[in-house]
Backbone as JSON, one array per atom type, in Angstrom:
{
  "sequence": "EALVSFKSFAARFPQSTYLSEALFYTGIIYRQKNEPRRAIENFDQSLQKIPPAHLEYQIYKQAGLSYSQLNNYRTAIKYYKKALGMSSSQEERAVISLLLARSYQNMGNPSQALEEYLDILTYNPGIELKARAKKGLINLILKIRNTDELTSLKRKRELAQEIQGYVYY",
  "N": [[49.34, 106.85, 130.64], [51.66, 106.05, 130.35], [53.58, 107.95, 129.58], [53.55, 110.45, 131.06], [54.24, 108.84, 133.69], [57.05, 108.65, 133.18], [57.39, 110.66, 132.45], [57.67, 112.21, 135.46], [59.12, 110.5, 136.41], [61.99, 110.83, 135.59], [61.99, 114.38, 136.38], [62.09, 113.37, 139.03], [64.48, 112.45, 139.42], [66.97, 113.12, 138.42], [69.23, 112.58, 138.26], [69.62, 109.87, 138.17], [70.94, 106.51, 136.72], [69.22, 105.25, 135.16], [67.64, 107.14, 133.82], [68.12, 108.04, 130.97], [67.18, 105.91, 129.69], [64.65, 106.06, 130.59], [63.79, 109.18, 129.11], [64.18, 108.37, 126.95], [62.41, 106.42, 125.87], [60.28, 108.37, 126.85], [60.8, 109.9, 124.52], [60.16, 108.27, 122.43], [57.38, 107.68, 122.74], [56.47, 110.47, 122.32], [56.9, 110.21, 119.62], [54.96, 108.45, 118.19], [52.81, 109.62, 119.0], [52.49, 111.58, 117.36], [54.06, 113.78, 117.4], [57.41, 115.25, 116.59], [59.45, 116.84, 117.06], [59.44, 117.1, 120.13], [60.26, 114.45, 120.42], [62.59, 113.98, 119.63], [63.91, 115.74, 120.95], [64.0, 114.64, 123.63], [65.49, 112.02, 122.54], [67.88, 113.58, 121.96], [68.58, 114.77, 124.57], [68.2, 111.86, 125.94], [70.58, 110.86, 124.88], [72.91, 112.47, 125.64], [73.09, 111.57, 128.33], [74.69, 109.78, 128.44], [73.45, 107.01, 127.46], [72.57, 103.06, 128.04], [74.82, 100.92, 126.18], [73.33, 99.05, 124.31], [71.29, 100.34, 124.07], [71.4, 102.82, 122.6], [71.99, 102.23, 119.95], [69.12, 102.34, 118.87], [68.34, 104.73, 119.88], [69.03, 106.36, 117.96], [67.99, 105.43, 115.7], [65.74, 105.94, 115.9], [65.89, 108.46, 116.53], [66.3, 109.81, 113.66], [64.19, 108.67, 112.33], [62.34, 110.08, 113.32], [63.08, 113.2, 112.63], [63.24, 112.15, 109.53], [59.8, 112.29, 109.61], [59.33, 114.88, 109.8], [60.29, 115.86, 107.2], [63.05, 116.64, 107.25], [65.53, 115.43, 105.58], [68.46, 115.27, 105.43], [69.34, 115.8, 108.19], [68.02, 113.1, 109.18], [69.49, 111.33, 108.13], [72.48, 111.6, 108.72], [71.61, 110.83, 111.41], [71.16, 107.77, 110.83], [73.66, 107.27, 109.87], [74.88, 106.91, 112.1], [73.56, 105.08, 113.42], [74.18, 103.33, 111.89], [76.51, 102.18, 111.88], [76.64, 101.67, 114.76], [75.67, 99.45, 115.03], [74.58, 95.95, 115.27], [73.71, 93.46, 113.91], [73.17, 91.89, 110.8], [70.58, 92.34, 109.88], [69.57, 94.31, 111.5], [71.36, 96.15, 109.77], [70.55, 96.56, 107.69], [67.4, 97.19, 107.85], [68.63, 99.7, 108.66], [69.93, 100.84, 105.98], [67.83, 100.43, 104.22], [66.66, 102.72, 105.63], [67.89, 104.66, 105.33], [68.31, 104.12, 102.02], [65.76, 105.36, 101.46], [65.03, 107.44, 102.72], [67.69, 108.89, 100.69], [66.38, 108.88, 98.55], [64.38, 110.33, 98.63], [65.21, 113.05, 99.23], [65.66, 113.08, 96.68], [68.04, 112.0, 95.22], [69.12, 110.04, 93.15], [71.28, 108.21, 92.64], [72.58, 107.34, 95.22], [70.33, 106.59, 96.9], [70.02, 103.99, 95.26], [72.63, 102.87, 95.57], [72.35, 102.03, 98.51], [69.74, 100.75, 98.78], [71.39, 98.28, 97.16], [72.99, 97.66, 99.19], [71.68, 97.11, 101.3], [71.12, 94.22, 99.65], [73.03, 92.73, 99.71], [73.64, 92.44, 102.3], [71.84, 90.26, 103.13], [69.09, 89.53, 104.11], [66.03, 89.0, 105.89], [63.29, 87.93, 105.03], [61.04, 89.4, 103.89], [62.18, 91.93, 104.49], [64.43, 91.75, 102.43], [62.25, 91.9, 100.08], [61.49, 94.23, 100.33], [63.51, 95.44, 99.93], [63.57, 95.24, 96.92], [61.97, 95.7, 96.2], [61.84, 98.34, 96.46], [64.02, 98.79, 95.22], [63.33, 98.25, 92.32], [61.15, 100.09, 91.5], [62.5, 102.56, 91.92], [64.95, 102.37, 90.47], [63.15, 102.48, 87.64], [62.08, 104.91, 87.48], [64.62, 106.41, 86.73], [66.1, 108.94, 85.35], [68.06, 108.77, 83.55], [70.48, 107.3, 82.03], [72.93, 106.74, 81.85], [73.26, 106.38, 85.18], [72.46, 104.01, 85.18], [74.18, 102.24, 84.0], [76.17, 100.95, 85.62], [74.94, 99.17, 87.21], [74.42, 97.46, 85.52], [76.47, 95.23, 84.82], [76.8, 94.4, 87.51], [76.74, 91.37, 89.77], [75.78, 90.5, 91.6], [73.2, 91.14, 91.75], [70.14, 90.08, 91.07], [68.54, 88.42, 88.65], [65.67, 89.45, 88.05], [65.49, 91.72, 88.69], [67.95, 93.12, 87.28], [66.43, 92.76, 84.79], [64.71, 94.87, 84.64], [66.81, 96.7, 85.04], [67.83, 96.65, 82.29], [65.55, 96.83, 80.86]],
  "CA": [[50.08, 106.96, 132.06], [53.49, 105.98, 130.42], [54.46, 109.41, 128.97], [53.79, 111.02, 132.42], [55.48, 108.22, 134.69], [58.56, 108.61, 132.59], [58.53, 112.71, 133.08], [57.77, 111.87, 136.76], [60.64, 109.62, 136.59], [62.73, 112.06, 135.09], [62.4, 115.32, 137.09], [62.27, 112.84, 140.62], [65.46, 111.32, 139.69], [67.87, 113.34, 137.47], [70.99, 111.74, 138.5], [69.51, 107.87, 138.14], [71.86, 105.44, 135.71], [67.96, 104.76, 134.01], [67.26, 108.49, 133.29], [68.62, 108.07, 129.53], [66.07, 105.06, 129.4], [63.62, 107.2, 130.64], [64.2, 110.03, 128.36], [64.5, 107.19, 125.2], [60.7, 106.14, 126.41], [59.34, 109.53, 126.35], [60.81, 109.83, 122.81], [59.04, 107.07, 121.92], [55.93, 108.04, 123.01], [56.18, 111.74, 121.52], [57.02, 110.1, 118.22], [53.87, 107.76, 118.06], [51.96, 111.0, 119.42], [53.6, 112.52, 116.17], [54.93, 115.18, 117.72], [58.68, 114.36, 116.18], [60.21, 118.07, 117.68], [59.4, 116.22, 121.24], [60.31, 113.25, 120.21], [63.85, 114.48, 119.27], [64.35, 116.54, 122.45], [64.31, 113.73, 124.88], [66.43, 111.52, 121.98], [68.99, 114.33, 122.38], [69.22, 114.46, 125.95], [68.93, 110.73, 126.29], [72.24, 110.77, 124.0], [73.45, 113.45, 126.58], [73.1, 111.32, 129.61], [75.07, 108.47, 128.4], [72.76, 105.15, 127.54], [73.68, 101.67, 127.61], [75.19, 100.8, 124.97], [72.3, 98.38, 123.83], [70.08, 101.83, 123.62], [72.24, 103.79, 121.8], [71.83, 102.11, 118.02], [67.61, 102.45, 118.95], [68.39, 105.99, 119.96], [70.1, 106.96, 117.15], [67.31, 105.0, 114.61], [64.47, 106.8, 116.21], [65.74, 110.25, 116.21], [66.21, 109.41, 112.3], [62.61, 107.87, 112.54], [61.93, 111.51, 113.72], [63.71, 113.95, 111.3], [61.91, 111.77, 108.83], [58.62, 112.76, 110.31], [59.62, 116.09, 109.39], [61.42, 115.65, 106.16], [64.47, 116.83, 107.36], [66.36, 113.91, 105.61], [69.91, 115.77, 105.67], [69.13, 114.97, 109.23], [67.85, 111.88, 109.4], [70.85, 110.59, 106.9], [73.25, 111.99, 109.88], [71.39, 110.25, 112.36], [71.07, 106.51, 110.23], [74.82, 106.79, 110.24], [75.53, 106.8, 112.95], [72.94, 103.68, 113.96], [74.68, 102.34, 111.15], [78.33, 102.23, 112.88], [76.38, 101.29, 116.04], [74.32, 98.0, 114.44], [75.38, 94.39, 116.01], [73.53, 92.55, 113.24], [72.98, 91.77, 109.73], [69.42, 92.4, 110.09], [69.78, 95.87, 111.83], [72.03, 97.28, 108.94], [69.6, 96.25, 106.19], [67.03, 97.85, 108.29], [69.26, 101.48, 108.39], [70.66, 100.88, 104.85], [66.65, 100.6, 103.66], [65.45, 103.98, 105.77], [68.92, 105.8, 104.24], [67.84, 104.68, 100.73], [64.11, 106.29, 101.5], [65.93, 108.96, 102.3], [68.21, 109.91, 99.94], [65.33, 108.87, 97.42], [62.99, 111.52, 99.45], [65.96, 113.96, 99.17], [65.93, 113.35, 94.83], [69.72, 111.59, 95.21], [68.72, 108.49, 93.17], [72.49, 106.69, 92.89], [72.98, 107.45, 96.37], [69.7, 105.49, 97.05], [70.58, 102.7, 94.55], [73.49, 101.96, 96.44], [71.82, 101.94, 99.89], [69.44, 99.74, 98.61], [72.03, 97.23, 97.12], [73.7, 97.3, 100.74], [70.46, 95.61, 101.9], [70.96, 92.89, 99.41], [74.39, 92.25, 100.59], [73.2, 91.86, 104.42], [71.3, 89.01, 103.12], [68.19, 90.7, 105.2], [65.18, 88.2, 106.28], [62.53, 87.24, 103.05], [60.32, 90.48, 104.29], [62.99, 93.5, 104.3], [64.39, 91.19, 101.24], [61.53, 91.9, 99.36], [60.77, 95.76, 100.3], [64.33, 96.75, 99.19], [63.69, 94.69, 95.72], [60.69, 96.72, 95.33], [61.97, 99.73, 96.39], [65.27, 99.28, 93.98], [63.02, 98.71, 91.21], [60.36, 101.47, 91.42], [63.54, 103.76, 91.41], [65.52, 102.03, 88.58], [61.66, 102.29, 87.13], [62.29, 106.02, 87.57], [65.74, 107.14, 86.41], [65.99, 109.05, 83.45], [69.57, 109.05, 82.62], [70.78, 105.8, 81.97], [73.97, 106.35, 82.63], [73.47, 106.1, 86.05], [71.95, 102.54, 85.52], [75.16, 101.28, 83.46], [77.03, 100.16, 86.27], [74.27, 97.85, 87.27], [74.39, 95.73, 84.62], [77.75, 94.82, 85.58], [76.48, 93.54, 89.08], [76.52, 90.3, 89.39], [75.07, 90.02, 92.73], [71.71, 91.46, 91.6], [68.98, 89.28, 90.56], [68.07, 88.37, 87.3], [64.62, 89.94, 87.97], [66.6, 93.5, 89.16], [68.39, 93.31, 85.72], [65.74, 92.79, 84.05], [64.76, 96.0, 85.21], [68.13, 97.71, 84.5], [67.89, 96.57, 80.83], [64.65, 97.59, 80.26]],
  "C": [[51.72, 107.14, 131.74], [53.91, 107.24, 130.5], [53.98, 110.18, 131.09], [54.15, 110.04, 133.84], [57.01, 108.19, 134.2], [59.07, 110.26, 132.88], [58.25, 112.62, 134.38], [58.95, 111.42, 136.6], [62.29, 110.28, 136.67], [62.99, 113.24, 135.94], [62.6, 115.1, 138.59], [63.41, 112.5, 140.65], [66.67, 111.57, 138.53], [69.16, 112.79, 137.42], [70.82, 109.87, 138.13], [70.42, 107.92, 137.05], [70.68, 105.52, 134.69], [67.68, 105.99, 133.53], [67.06, 108.89, 131.77], [67.19, 106.99, 128.89], [64.98, 105.92, 129.54], [63.45, 108.07, 130.1], [63.98, 108.89, 126.82], [62.65, 106.88, 125.21], [59.99, 106.6, 125.95], [59.66, 109.81, 125.24], [59.67, 109.86, 122.15], [58.01, 107.18, 121.85], [55.46, 109.56, 122.19], [56.06, 111.45, 119.97], [55.43, 109.37, 117.58], [52.86, 109.01, 118.43], [52.25, 111.86, 118.07], [53.69, 113.72, 116.71], [56.74, 114.8, 118.02], [59.73, 115.15, 116.86], [60.23, 117.57, 119.6], [59.85, 115.58, 121.54], [62.16, 113.34, 120.31], [64.42, 114.75, 120.13], [64.66, 115.56, 123.13], [65.16, 112.46, 124.44], [67.5, 111.86, 122.22], [69.36, 114.22, 123.77], [69.21, 113.08, 126.99], [70.46, 110.77, 125.94], [73.14, 111.26, 125.32], [74.03, 112.62, 127.67], [73.65, 109.89, 129.54], [74.58, 107.32, 128.39], [73.83, 104.53, 127.45], [73.5, 101.82, 126.51], [74.08, 99.79, 123.88], [70.85, 99.3, 123.13], [70.71, 102.62, 122.27], [72.11, 103.35, 120.56], [70.2, 102.75, 118.28], [68.06, 104.05, 119.23], [68.35, 107.07, 118.57], [68.89, 106.77, 115.89], [65.94, 105.99, 114.98], [64.78, 108.29, 115.92], [65.77, 110.62, 114.73], [65.0, 109.5, 111.89], [62.26, 109.34, 112.63], [62.02, 112.69, 113.33], [62.81, 113.23, 110.38], [60.85, 112.22, 108.74], [58.87, 114.19, 109.61], [60.39, 116.8, 108.25], [62.2, 116.68, 106.49], [65.45, 115.55, 107.71], [67.74, 114.33, 105.26], [69.95, 115.05, 107.17], [69.32, 113.6, 109.96], [69.13, 111.31, 109.25], [71.95, 110.87, 108.69], [72.79, 110.79, 110.95], [71.39, 108.4, 112.68], [72.29, 106.42, 110.58], [75.23, 106.55, 110.88], [75.02, 105.77, 113.58], [73.51, 103.08, 113.41], [75.95, 101.68, 111.36], [77.89, 101.76, 114.16], [75.58, 99.53, 115.73], [75.31, 96.98, 114.69], [74.66, 93.4, 114.74], [73.55, 93.22, 111.63], [71.3, 92.23, 109.13], [68.99, 94.32, 109.96], [70.96, 96.4, 110.56], [71.78, 97.1, 108.12], [68.37, 97.4, 106.34], [67.34, 99.62, 108.1], [69.43, 101.73, 106.98], [68.87, 101.36, 104.5], [66.13, 101.92, 104.43], [66.95, 105.47, 105.15], [68.39, 105.74, 102.71], [66.9, 105.81, 100.54], [64.43, 107.7, 101.61], [66.81, 109.98, 101.43], [67.34, 110.26, 98.47], [64.68, 110.05, 97.47], [63.92, 113.1, 99.08], [66.22, 113.89, 97.39], [67.83, 112.72, 95.04], [69.47, 110.08, 94.52], [70.01, 108.02, 93.37], [72.65, 106.78, 94.38], [71.9, 106.12, 97.1], [69.77, 104.39, 96.36], [71.31, 102.48, 95.37], [73.47, 101.68, 97.94], [70.98, 100.25, 99.79], [70.19, 98.46, 98.24], [73.07, 97.04, 98.12], [72.96, 96.52, 101.24], [70.64, 93.87, 101.4], [72.17, 92.27, 99.84], [74.47, 91.85, 101.91], [72.59, 90.7, 104.21], [69.95, 89.17, 104.4], [67.11, 88.92, 105.12], [63.74, 88.35, 104.4], [61.73, 88.91, 103.09], [61.05, 91.8, 104.12], [63.48, 92.53, 102.71], [63.38, 92.17, 100.09], [61.38, 93.59, 99.14], [61.72, 96.15, 99.9], [64.08, 96.39, 98.0], [62.74, 95.77, 95.55], [61.11, 98.04, 95.3], [63.95, 100.16, 95.3], [63.92, 99.19, 92.9], [62.55, 99.67, 90.82], [61.69, 102.66, 91.55], [64.84, 103.44, 90.38], [64.28, 102.12, 87.37], [61.94, 104.34, 86.6], [63.08, 106.92, 87.4], [65.59, 107.2, 85.3], [67.26, 108.67, 82.56], [70.51, 107.69, 83.36], [72.01, 105.48, 82.36], [74.42, 105.81, 84.45], [73.26, 104.44, 86.83], [73.08, 101.58, 85.11], [75.83, 99.88, 84.22], [75.81, 98.68, 87.07], [74.49, 96.91, 86.59], [75.3, 94.93, 84.86], [77.34, 94.27, 87.51], [76.1, 92.46, 89.38], [75.76, 89.34, 90.26], [74.07, 90.43, 92.87], [70.71, 90.44, 91.28], [68.06, 89.42, 89.59], [66.54, 88.92, 87.17], [64.69, 91.6, 87.95], [67.21, 93.72, 87.84], [67.64, 93.51, 84.97], [65.0, 94.0, 83.89], [65.68, 97.25, 84.49], [68.24, 97.89, 82.78], [66.62, 97.51, 80.49], [64.44, 99.51, 80.47]]
}
């Protein structure tokens, strides 16, 4: 019903100042229905209609998630980086860095993924997000076969001791 309502609103009021929001929520519904291409269309249209500042971060993040659903990580990263530039809190930055780390990891770029995981820890996120970042970082460290990529991590003082143990291992 929400999808029908938002689409009806967009069709009836194409000049409304709320059109961008209606398109955004339409995109969210399509993403939840596992229709990422349709979601992306709505997110891009929402961006063209000059969304309110508080919504722009979410649009870029959700578009990135939709591209990730399509395994198009390069484009997802572009949207995540825009969201990162607009994020207003340390927690939002940590969430986007986690999404970036996973995208780089899925693309087979472990060194960039490591940097993103480390960025998460510098944002001092909440307990759950920090635990997810540490878990991702440890899993990535254990998969890296080129020890040169890990050498710089040995010198990072901000790494918790348990993570440094994995680096040495």
